[in-house]
mmCIF file of C-alpha atoms in Angstrom:
data_model
loop_
_atom_site.group_PDB
_atom_site.id
_atom_site.type_symbol
_atom_site.label_atom_id
_atom_site.label_comp_id
_atom_site.label_asym_id
_atom_site.label_seq_id
_atom_site.Cartn_x
_atom_site.Cartn_y
_atom_site.Cartn_z
ATOM 1 C CA UNK I 11 88.866 107.834 73.845
ATOM 2 C CA UNK I 12 90.688 108.746 77.049
ATOM 3 C CA UNK I 13 88.080 106.899 79.122
ATOM 4 C CA UNK I 14 88.514 103.821 76.922
ATOM 5 C CA UNK I 15 92.306 103.884 77.392
ATOM 6 C CA UNK I 16 91.969 104.256 81.159
ATOM 7 C CA UNK I 17 89.368 101.497 81.260
ATOM 8 C CA UNK I 18 91.653 99.158 79.275
ATOM 9 C CA UNK I 19 94.588 99.969 81.566
ATOM 10 C CA UNK I 20 92.481 99.147 84.624
ATOM 11 C CA UNK I 21 91.378 95.872 83.020
ATOM 12 C CA UNK I 22 94.996 94.860 82.399
ATOM 13 C CA UNK I 23 95.969 95.709 85.972
ATOM 14 C CA UNK I 24 93.152 93.548 87.304
ATOM 15 C CA UNK I 25 94.242 90.694 85.041
ATOM 16 C CA UNK I 26 97.951 90.928 85.988
ATOM 17 C CA UNK I 27 98.863 92.369 82.578
ATOM 18 C CA UNK I 28 97.055 89.728 80.498
ATOM 19 C CA UNK I 29 94.318 90.548 78.004
ATOM 20 C CA UNK I 30 92.560 88.892 75.103
ATOM 21 C CA UNK I 31 92.251 90.046 71.509
ATOM 22 C CA UNK I 32 88.499 90.510 71.998
ATOM 23 C CA UNK I 33 89.083 92.772 75.017
ATOM 24 C CA UNK I 34 91.608 94.884 73.096
ATOM 25 C CA UNK I 35 89.285 95.334 70.099
ATOM 26 C CA UNK I 36 86.420 96.265 72.445
ATOM 27 C CA UNK I 37 88.613 99.127 73.693
ATOM 28 C CA UNK I 38 89.483 100.370 70.227
ATOM 29 C CA UNK I 39 92.836 98.624 69.684
ATOM 30 C CA UNK I 40 93.107 96.924 66.281
ATOM 31 C CA UNK I 41 94.994 93.789 65.281
ATOM 32 C CA UNK I 42 97.433 95.949 63.319
ATOM 33 C CA UNK I 43 98.304 98.009 66.416
ATOM 34 C CA UNK I 44 98.833 94.865 68.517
ATOM 35 C CA UNK I 45 101.073 93.293 65.867
ATOM 36 C CA UNK I 46 103.157 96.447 65.723
ATOM 37 C CA UNK I 47 103.552 96.554 69.477
ATOM 38 C CA UNK I 48 104.579 92.886 69.516
ATOM 39 C CA UNK I 49 107.299 93.643 66.918
ATOM 40 C CA UNK I 50 108.422 96.585 69.057
ATOM 41 C CA UNK I 51 108.590 94.241 72.059
ATOM 42 C CA UNK I 52 105.978 96.235 73.950
ATOM 43 C CA UNK I 53 103.650 93.213 74.100
ATOM 44 C CA UNK I 54 104.170 89.459 74.090
ATOM 45 C CA UNK I 55 101.873 86.719 72.849
ATOM 46 C CA UNK I 56 101.114 84.143 75.535
ATOM 47 C CA UNK I 57 98.491 81.960 73.842
ATOM 48 C CA UNK I 58 96.574 82.228 70.615
ATOM 49 C CA UNK I 59 94.577 85.457 70.937
ATOM 50 C CA UNK I 60 95.981 86.252 74.408
ATOM 51 C CA UNK I 61 98.723 88.785 75.169
ATOM 52 C CA UNK I 62 100.638 90.304 78.078
ATOM 53 C CA UNK I 63 101.401 94.026 78.178
ATOM 54 C CA UNK I 64 105.077 93.473 79.071
ATOM 55 C CA UNK I 65 107.985 91.342 77.944
ATOM 56 C CA UNK I 66 110.144 88.956 79.923
ATOM 57 C CA UNK I 67 109.237 86.091 82.264
ATOM 58 C CA UNK I 68 105.570 85.695 83.122
ATOM 59 C CA UNK I 69 104.664 85.559 86.832
ATOM 60 C CA UNK I 70 102.181 82.937 87.969
ATOM 61 C CA UNK I 71 99.279 85.382 88.223
ATOM 62 C CA UNK I 72 99.728 86.479 84.610
ATOM 63 C CA UNK I 73 99.967 82.889 83.401
ATOM 64 C CA UNK I 74 96.802 82.072 85.324
ATOM 65 C CA UNK I 75 94.802 84.919 83.776
ATOM 66 C CA UNK I 76 96.194 84.235 80.304
ATOM 67 C CA UNK I 77 95.230 80.551 80.488
ATOM 68 C CA UNK I 78 91.721 81.399 81.672
ATOM 69 C CA UNK I 79 91.277 83.942 78.868
ATOM 70 C CA UNK I 80 92.563 81.418 76.320
ATOM 71 C CA UNK I 81 90.082 78.746 77.384
ATOM 72 C CA UNK I 82 87.169 81.056 76.812
ATOM 73 C CA UNK I 83 83.865 81.485 78.666
ATOM 74 C CA UNK I 84 82.744 78.804 81.054
ATOM 75 C CA UNK I 85 86.252 77.922 82.262
ATOM 76 C CA UNK I 86 87.096 77.980 85.958
ATOM 77 C CA UNK I 87 90.176 77.571 88.120
ATOM 78 C CA UNK I 88 90.395 74.166 89.745
ATOM 79 C CA UNK I 89 92.712 71.899 91.703
ATOM 80 C CA UNK I 90 96.121 73.263 92.689
ATOM 81 C CA UNK I 91 95.560 76.513 90.756
ATOM 82 C CA UNK I 92 92.357 77.294 92.633
ATOM 83 C CA UNK I 93 94.093 76.525 95.948
ATOM 84 C CA UNK I 94 96.862 78.956 95.110
ATOM 85 C CA UNK I 95 94.315 81.602 94.156
ATOM 86 C CA UNK I 96 92.597 81.038 97.524
ATOM 87 C CA UNK I 97 95.931 81.564 99.267
ATOM 88 C CA UNK I 98 96.342 78.004 100.528
ATOM 89 C CA UNK I 99 100.059 77.381 100.958
ATOM 90 C CA UNK I 100 101.943 74.203 100.165
ATOM 91 C CA UNK I 101 104.058 72.492 97.563
ATOM 92 C CA UNK I 102 101.509 72.682 94.747
ATOM 93 C CA UNK I 103 101.679 71.971 91.038
ATOM 94 C CA UNK I 104 102.890 75.094 89.206
ATOM 95 C CA UNK I 105 100.917 74.349 86.054
ATOM 96 C CA UNK I 106 97.598 76.109 85.465
ATOM 97 C CA UNK I 107 94.627 73.811 86.087
ATOM 98 C CA UNK I 108 91.310 74.767 84.528
ATOM 99 C CA UNK I 109 87.913 73.075 84.459
ATOM 100 C CA UNK I 110 85.483 73.402 81.557
ATOM 101 C CA UNK I 111 81.967 72.024 81.036
ATOM 102 C CA UNK I 112 81.916 68.426 79.857
ATOM 103 C CA UNK I 113 80.345 69.414 76.549
ATOM 104 C CA UNK I 114 83.312 71.596 75.559
ATOM 105 C CA UNK I 115 86.529 70.588 73.810
ATOM 106 C CA UNK I 116 89.581 72.750 74.459
ATOM 107 C CA UNK I 117 92.846 72.442 72.574
ATOM 108 C CA UNK I 118 96.135 71.797 74.305
ATOM 109 C CA UNK I 119 98.155 74.749 75.539
ATOM 110 C CA UNK I 120 101.618 74.767 77.022
ATOM 111 C CA UNK I 121 101.612 74.731 80.823
ATOM 112 C CA UNK I 122 97.822 74.370 81.030
ATOM 113 C CA UNK I 123 95.934 71.291 82.297
ATOM 114 C CA UNK I 124 92.257 71.197 81.294
ATOM 115 C CA UNK I 125 89.688 68.844 82.818
ATOM 116 C CA UNK I 126 86.060 68.414 81.827
ATOM 117 C CA UNK I 127 83.305 68.266 84.451
ATOM 118 C CA UNK I 128 79.631 67.456 84.351
ATOM 119 C CA UNK I 129 77.462 70.056 86.079
ATOM 120 C CA UNK I 130 80.486 72.334 86.606
ATOM 121 C CA UNK I 131 78.296 75.283 87.559
ATOM 122 C CA UNK I 132 77.227 73.521 90.769
ATOM 123 C CA UNK I 133 80.876 73.359 91.924
ATOM 124 C CA UNK I 134 81.705 77.052 91.445
ATOM 125 C CA UNK I 135 82.212 79.732 94.060
ATOM 126 C CA UNK I 136 79.543 82.405 93.524
ATOM 127 C CA UNK I 137 81.789 85.520 93.543
ATOM 128 C CA UNK I 138 85.351 84.578 92.532
ATOM 129 C CA UNK I 139 86.996 86.416 89.624
ATOM 130 C CA UNK I 140 88.137 84.611 87.568
ATOM 131 C CA UNK I 141 85.620 81.879 88.324
ATOM 132 C CA UNK I 142 86.908 79.076 90.506
ATOM 133 C CA UNK I 143 85.534 75.956 92.106
ATOM 134 C CA UNK I 144 84.781 76.130 95.812
ATOM 135 C CA UNK I 145 87.712 75.765 98.182
ATOM 136 C CA UNK I 146 86.717 72.302 99.418
ATOM 137 C CA UNK I 147 86.241 71.068 95.842
ATOM 138 C CA UNK I 148 89.669 72.411 94.912
ATOM 139 C CA UNK I 149 91.296 70.664 97.889
ATOM 140 C CA UNK I 150 89.712 67.321 97.033
ATOM 141 C CA UNK I 151 90.508 67.553 93.314
ATOM 142 C CA UNK I 152 94.121 68.551 93.991
ATOM 143 C CA UNK I 153 94.544 65.673 96.457
ATOM 144 C CA UNK I 154 92.959 63.138 94.119
ATOM 145 C CA UNK I 155 95.325 64.189 91.327
ATOM 146 C CA UNK I 156 98.329 62.998 93.342
ATOM 147 C CA UNK I 157 99.488 59.407 92.856
ATOM 148 C CA UNK I 158 101.370 59.292 96.160
ATOM 149 C CA UNK I 159 99.152 58.767 99.213
ATOM 150 C CA UNK I 160 101.530 60.873 101.294
ATOM 151 C CA UNK I 161 101.023 63.819 98.943
ATOM 152 C CA UNK I 162 97.252 63.354 99.092
ATOM 153 C CA UNK I 163 97.356 63.426 102.880
ATOM 154 C CA UNK I 164 99.621 66.490 102.891
ATOM 155 C CA UNK I 165 97.187 68.521 100.754
ATOM 156 C CA UNK I 166 94.114 67.581 102.804
ATOM 157 C CA UNK I 167 95.765 67.985 106.193
ATOM 158 C CA UNK I 168 97.531 71.248 105.284
ATOM 159 C CA UNK I 169 94.222 72.844 104.287
ATOM 160 C CA UNK I 170 92.734 71.858 107.667
ATOM 161 C CA UNK I 171 95.849 72.843 109.619
ATOM 162 C CA UNK I 172 95.814 76.303 108.035
ATOM 163 C CA UNK I 173 92.206 76.690 109.256
ATOM 164 C CA UNK I 174 90.947 77.200 105.690
ATOM 165 C CA UNK I 175 88.421 74.388 105.975
ATOM 166 C CA UNK I 176 87.443 71.482 108.225
ATOM 167 C CA UNK I 177 87.360 67.681 107.832
ATOM 168 C CA UNK I 178 83.568 67.792 108.169
ATOM 169 C CA UNK I 179 83.169 70.262 105.294
ATOM 170 C CA UNK I 180 85.554 68.282 103.099
ATOM 171 C CA UNK I 181 83.709 65.048 103.854
ATOM 172 C CA UNK I 182 80.386 66.658 102.992
ATOM 173 C CA UNK I 183 81.792 68.016 99.722
ATOM 174 C CA UNK I 184 83.220 64.610 98.845
ATOM 175 C CA UNK I 185 79.659 63.331 98.430
ATOM 176 C CA UNK I 186 79.124 65.861 95.623
ATOM 177 C CA UNK I 187 82.021 64.381 93.633
ATOM 178 C CA UNK I 188 80.947 60.788 92.964
ATOM 179 C CA UNK I 189 83.339 60.386 90.023
ATOM 180 C CA UNK I 190 86.434 61.557 91.898
ATOM 181 C CA UNK I 191 89.087 58.858 91.928
ATOM 182 C CA UNK I 192 90.538 57.608 95.193
ATOM 183 C CA UNK I 193 87.467 58.534 97.237
ATOM 184 C CA UNK I 194 88.036 55.706 99.732
ATOM 185 C CA UNK I 195 91.596 56.848 100.509
ATOM 186 C CA UNK I 196 90.504 60.475 100.813
ATOM 187 C CA UNK I 197 87.693 59.535 103.182
ATOM 188 C CA UNK I 198 90.117 57.556 105.361
ATOM 189 C CA UNK I 199 92.484 60.537 105.577
ATOM 190 C CA UNK I 200 89.605 62.841 106.507
ATOM 191 C CA UNK I 201 88.560 60.421 109.256
ATOM 192 C CA UNK I 202 92.044 60.756 110.757
ATOM 193 C CA UNK I 203 91.885 64.537 110.370
ATOM 194 C CA UNK I 204 88.618 64.589 112.304
ATOM 195 C CA UNK I 205 90.477 62.958 115.223
ATOM 196 C CA UNK I 206 92.925 65.871 115.346
ATOM 197 C CA UNK I 207 95.654 64.697 112.966
ATOM 198 C CA UNK I 208 97.150 67.730 111.220
ATOM 199 C CA UNK I 209 100.095 66.420 109.220
ATOM 200 C CA UNK I 210 101.231 63.402 107.261
ATOM 201 C CA UNK I 211 103.666 62.583 110.059
ATOM 202 C CA UNK I 212 100.868 62.594 112.632
ATOM 203 C CA UNK I 213 98.728 60.406 110.406
ATOM 204 C CA UNK I 214 101.609 57.943 109.988
ATOM 205 C CA UNK I 215 102.137 57.826 113.753
ATOM 206 C CA UNK I 216 98.438 57.237 114.388
ATOM 207 C CA UNK I 217 98.121 54.423 111.838
ATOM 208 C CA UNK I 218 101.530 52.706 111.751
ATOM 209 C CA UNK I 219 102.667 53.208 115.343
ATOM 210 C CA UNK I 220 99.719 53.651 117.681
ATOM 211 C CA UNK I 221 96.916 51.650 116.064
ATOM 212 C CA UNK I 222 99.088 49.023 114.385
ATOM 213 C CA UNK I 223 100.789 48.069 117.665
ATOM 214 C CA UNK I 224 97.840 48.300 120.030
ATOM 215 C CA UNK I 225 99.019 51.319 122.001
ATOM 216 C CA UNK I 226 96.454 53.279 124.005
ATOM 217 C CA UNK I 227 94.679 56.101 122.237
ATOM 218 C CA UNK I 228 96.288 59.494 122.696
ATOM 219 C CA UNK I 229 94.651 62.915 122.703
ATOM 220 C CA UNK I 230 95.561 64.991 119.648
ATOM 221 C CA UNK I 231 96.488 68.667 119.487
ATOM 222 C CA UNK I 232 96.197 69.227 123.226
ATOM 223 C CA UNK I 233 95.947 72.927 124.004
ATOM 224 C CA UNK I 234 98.259 74.072 126.801
ATOM 225 C CA UNK I 235 98.984 77.562 128.142
ATOM 226 C CA UNK I 236 102.700 77.887 128.870
ATOM 227 C CA UNK I 237 104.121 81.172 130.148
ATOM 228 C CA UNK I 238 101.174 83.149 128.854
ATOM 229 C CA UNK I 239 101.340 81.656 125.347
ATOM 230 C CA UNK I 240 99.221 78.865 123.897
ATOM 231 C CA UNK I 241 100.959 75.763 122.538
ATOM 232 C CA UNK I 242 99.557 72.559 121.071
ATOM 233 C CA UNK I 243 100.989 69.134 121.830
ATOM 234 C CA UNK I 244 100.774 66.664 118.957
ATOM 235 C CA UNK I 245 99.791 63.651 121.088
ATOM 236 C CA UNK I 246 99.430 63.201 124.825
ATOM 237 C CA UNK I 247 98.714 60.014 126.745
ATOM 238 C CA UNK I 248 97.024 61.876 129.546
ATOM 239 C CA UNK I 249 96.631 59.135 132.189
ATOM 240 C CA UNK I 250 100.333 58.278 131.958
ATOM 241 C CA UNK I 251 101.892 61.760 131.583
ATOM 242 C CA UNK I 252 103.596 60.848 128.292
ATOM 243 C CA UNK I 253 103.785 63.339 125.410
ATOM 244 C CA UNK I 254 104.731 62.505 121.826
ATOM 245 C CA UNK I 255 105.867 65.326 119.545
ATOM 246 C CA UNK I 256 106.378 64.780 115.816
ATOM 247 C CA UNK I 257 108.910 67.040 114.155
ATOM 248 C CA UNK I 258 108.792 67.185 110.388
ATOM 249 C CA UNK I 259 111.147 69.319 108.345
ATOM 250 C CA UNK I 260 108.708 72.205 108.017
ATOM 251 C CA UNK I 261 108.678 74.425 111.097
ATOM 252 C CA UNK I 262 111.399 72.582 113.008
ATOM 253 C CA UNK I 263 114.575 73.293 111.019
ATOM 254 C CA UNK I 264 115.626 76.658 112.425
ATOM 255 C CA UNK I 265 117.282 77.400 115.763
ATOM 256 C CA UNK I 266 114.355 79.388 117.140
ATOM 257 C CA UNK I 267 112.006 76.454 116.552
ATOM 258 C CA UNK I 268 114.390 74.023 118.234
ATOM 259 C CA UNK I 269 114.770 76.319 121.258
ATOM 260 C CA UNK I 270 111.010 76.738 121.462
ATOM 261 C CA UNK I 271 110.615 72.955 121.429
ATOM 262 C CA UNK I 272 113.228 72.596 124.198
ATOM 263 C CA UNK I 273 111.404 75.172 126.327
ATOM 264 C CA UNK I 274 108.116 73.369 125.813
ATOM 265 C CA UNK I 275 109.655 69.987 126.712
ATOM 266 C CA UNK I 276 111.283 71.438 129.835
ATOM 267 C CA UNK I 277 108.004 72.998 130.926
ATOM 268 C CA UNK I 278 106.298 69.606 130.588
ATOM 269 C CA UNK I 279 109.080 67.947 132.584
ATOM 270 C CA UNK I 280 108.513 70.322 135.510
ATOM 271 C CA UNK I 281 104.981 68.907 135.799
ATOM 272 C CA UNK I 282 106.248 65.319 135.832
ATOM 273 C CA UNK I 283 105.557 64.614 132.174
ATOM 274 C CA UNK I 284 108.038 63.038 129.760
ATOM 275 C CA UNK I 285 108.281 64.026 126.097
ATOM 276 C CA UNK I 286 109.300 61.687 123.283
ATOM 277 C CA UNK I 287 110.258 63.298 119.979
ATOM 278 C CA UNK I 288 110.143 61.541 116.618
ATOM 279 C CA UNK I 289 110.842 62.622 113.070
ATOM 280 C CA UNK I 290 110.467 60.700 109.853
ATOM 281 C CA UNK I 291 111.687 57.505 111.521
ATOM 282 C CA UNK I 292 108.007 56.813 112.250
ATOM 283 C CA UNK I 293 107.732 56.249 108.495
ATOM 284 C CA UNK I 294 110.837 54.091 108.084
ATOM 285 C CA UNK I 295 110.918 52.437 111.539
ATOM 286 C CA UNK I 296 107.405 52.494 113.037
ATOM 287 C CA UNK I 297 107.995 49.333 115.076
ATOM 288 C CA UNK I 298 111.021 50.845 116.797
ATOM 289 C CA UNK I 299 109.024 53.981 117.629
ATOM 290 C CA UNK I 300 106.218 51.806 119.036
ATOM 291 C CA UNK I 301 108.768 49.963 121.177
ATOM 292 C CA UNK I 302 110.032 53.180 122.732
ATOM 293 C CA UNK I 303 106.559 54.617 123.328
ATOM 294 C CA UNK I 304 105.336 51.374 124.904
ATOM 295 C CA UNK I 305 108.385 51.150 127.182
ATOM 296 C CA UNK I 306 107.809 54.713 128.371
ATOM 297 C CA UNK I 307 104.103 54.080 128.924
ATOM 298 C CA UNK I 308 104.919 51.006 131.002
ATOM 299 C CA UNK I 309 107.272 53.025 133.178
ATOM 300 C CA UNK I 310 104.367 55.405 133.812
ATOM 301 C CA UNK I 311 101.843 52.747 134.714
ATOM 302 C CA UNK I 312 100.272 51.516 131.485
ATOM 303 C CA UNK I 313 99.037 47.972 132.245
ATOM 304 C CA UNK I 314 98.604 46.902 128.625
ATOM 305 C CA UNK I 315 100.964 45.310 126.142
ATOM 306 C CA UNK I 316 101.712 46.178 122.510
ATOM 307 C CA UNK I 317 101.250 43.597 119.802
ATOM 308 C CA UNK I 318 103.188 43.026 116.583
ATOM 309 C CA UNK I 319 101.836 44.756 113.500
ATOM 310 C CA UNK I 320 102.793 41.888 111.169
ATOM 311 C CA UNK I 321 104.639 38.579 111.066
ATOM 312 C CA UNK I 322 107.879 40.456 110.400
ATOM 313 C CA UNK I 323 107.388 42.935 113.245
ATOM 314 C CA UNK I 324 110.225 42.670 115.810
ATOM 315 C CA UNK I 325 107.761 43.110 118.675
ATOM 316 C CA UNK I 326 106.921 39.712 120.126
ATOM 317 C CA UNK I 327 103.346 39.092 121.244
ATOM 318 C CA UNK I 328 102.612 39.472 124.964
ATOM 319 C CA UNK I 329 103.684 36.456 126.999
ATOM 320 C CA UNK I 330 102.148 35.362 130.285
ATOM 321 C CA UNK I 331 104.351 35.823 133.293
ATOM 322 C CA UNK I 332 105.666 32.510 134.586
ATOM 323 C CA UNK I 333 106.540 31.244 138.034
ATOM 324 C CA UNK I 334 109.717 29.242 138.042
ATOM 325 C CA UNK I 335 112.292 27.968 140.514
ATOM 326 C CA UNK I 336 115.604 29.751 140.324
ATOM 327 C CA UNK I 337 119.010 28.182 140.685
ATOM 328 C CA UNK I 338 119.373 29.703 144.101
ATOM 329 C CA UNK I 339 116.368 27.778 145.393
ATOM 330 C CA UNK I 340 113.996 30.762 145.363
ATOM 331 C CA UNK I 341 110.784 31.152 143.449
ATOM 332 C CA UNK I 342 110.075 34.081 141.186
ATOM 333 C CA UNK I 343 106.842 35.946 141.341
ATOM 334 C CA UNK I 344 104.621 37.176 138.539
ATOM 335 C CA UNK I 345 106.717 39.100 136.049
ATOM 336 C CA UNK I 346 106.090 42.444 134.442
ATOM 337 C CA UNK I 347 106.450 42.357 130.670
ATOM 338 C CA UNK I 348 107.899 45.384 128.909
ATOM 339 C CA UNK I 349 109.737 46.339 125.754
ATOM 340 C CA UNK I 350 113.493 46.599 125.552
ATOM 341 C CA UNK I 351 114.092 49.655 123.292
ATOM 342 C CA UNK I 352 117.577 48.455 122.363
ATOM 343 C CA UNK I 353 116.813 44.900 121.344
ATOM 344 C CA UNK I 354 113.145 45.547 120.441
ATOM 345 C CA UNK I 355 112.249 42.205 122.052
ATOM 346 C CA UNK I 356 109.586 41.589 124.608
ATOM 347 C CA UNK I 357 111.037 40.189 127.799
ATOM 348 C CA UNK I 358 109.894 39.431 131.316
ATOM 349 C CA UNK I 359 111.584 40.596 134.469
ATOM 350 C CA UNK I 360 110.443 39.839 137.941
ATOM 351 C CA UNK I 361 111.378 40.308 141.514
ATOM 352 C CA UNK I 362 112.442 37.176 143.372
ATOM 353 C CA UNK I 363 110.330 36.205 146.314
ATOM 354 C CA UNK I 364 111.554 34.065 149.178
ATOM 355 C CA UNK I 365 110.643 30.402 149.482
ATOM 356 C CA UNK I 366 107.577 30.248 151.690
ATOM 357 C CA UNK I 367 108.285 28.905 155.171
ATOM 358 C CA UNK I 368 105.984 26.193 156.466
ATOM 359 C CA UNK I 369 104.944 26.991 160.008
ATOM 360 C CA UNK I 370 103.459 24.220 162.083
ATOM 361 C CA UNK I 371 102.192 24.132 165.627
ATOM 362 C CA UNK I 372 102.524 21.154 167.929
ATOM 363 C CA UNK I 373 99.430 20.233 169.789
ATOM 364 C CA UNK I 374 99.792 19.958 173.481
#
């Protein structure tokens, strides 16, 4: 009897205080005893046939175990719940997401989202307890469940940034989920991630600023050793010594982070490099950001020209430099086109050149 009590106590500890009616009966605890303990407020009923060995608010781990026990054999953690169980951080759905075989029907339970999958066993991790889909499957399912593309990108890129998986592994796993909705969008995000993009802000810069306006291709996540420590620069236009750093809210809101960024920018400046910093204005004003980056690149020798991303883009298309006669009787040479960051208009400036002098020689 003592061994049974100790075994049941260990089971409850492993399951964060949750247990099922079947588990209690298997350890010699009758329905009558459980009902009495519920009346005495020593237990609380979580779902039909599932209890917790304490009263008060239920922590997430207890709710997770209770939901899995309530859904019976064959259920597995999936989506945001599986990611949380794997320790992947982020702003994830707090509800409990479970997957069951397609042949099963599970009733609704408060705070529990149940999805049915064909060939669920092929998606499971071999050793997780409770059972859970593989990490890459969980990432893809959680991302596909989001209606906002920005949220989808955040989930995929956060998993890669935290070094929990790679874009290549996610892309390979995507082929095993032919019925997953939004596959084309997910594949496009993973393509960006494979180029070194690690956040939604970086993806927005790559697509809406750099590519959309014809800027040169930057190197992503450039590893630099500064003062004995390793830092990573978001984007660097190496031939032109221009660095672009993207500061989202996460990781850049405290004083220490701001001072660290200043130190990094100053260190780059000592080597002749200039750093441009952008926040979420690359989302709301990508054309303005492109104007400033292009102007800086021109100052550092970029020979190209940006192009407008749409008919409403304030960036004018590149114009050929013209030779004209000035009012002072001098000609102007070939102009250098660049972007005015204040007016966001493409203009041409040139250096005046003197009127050529005709030199003749008189024959003797």
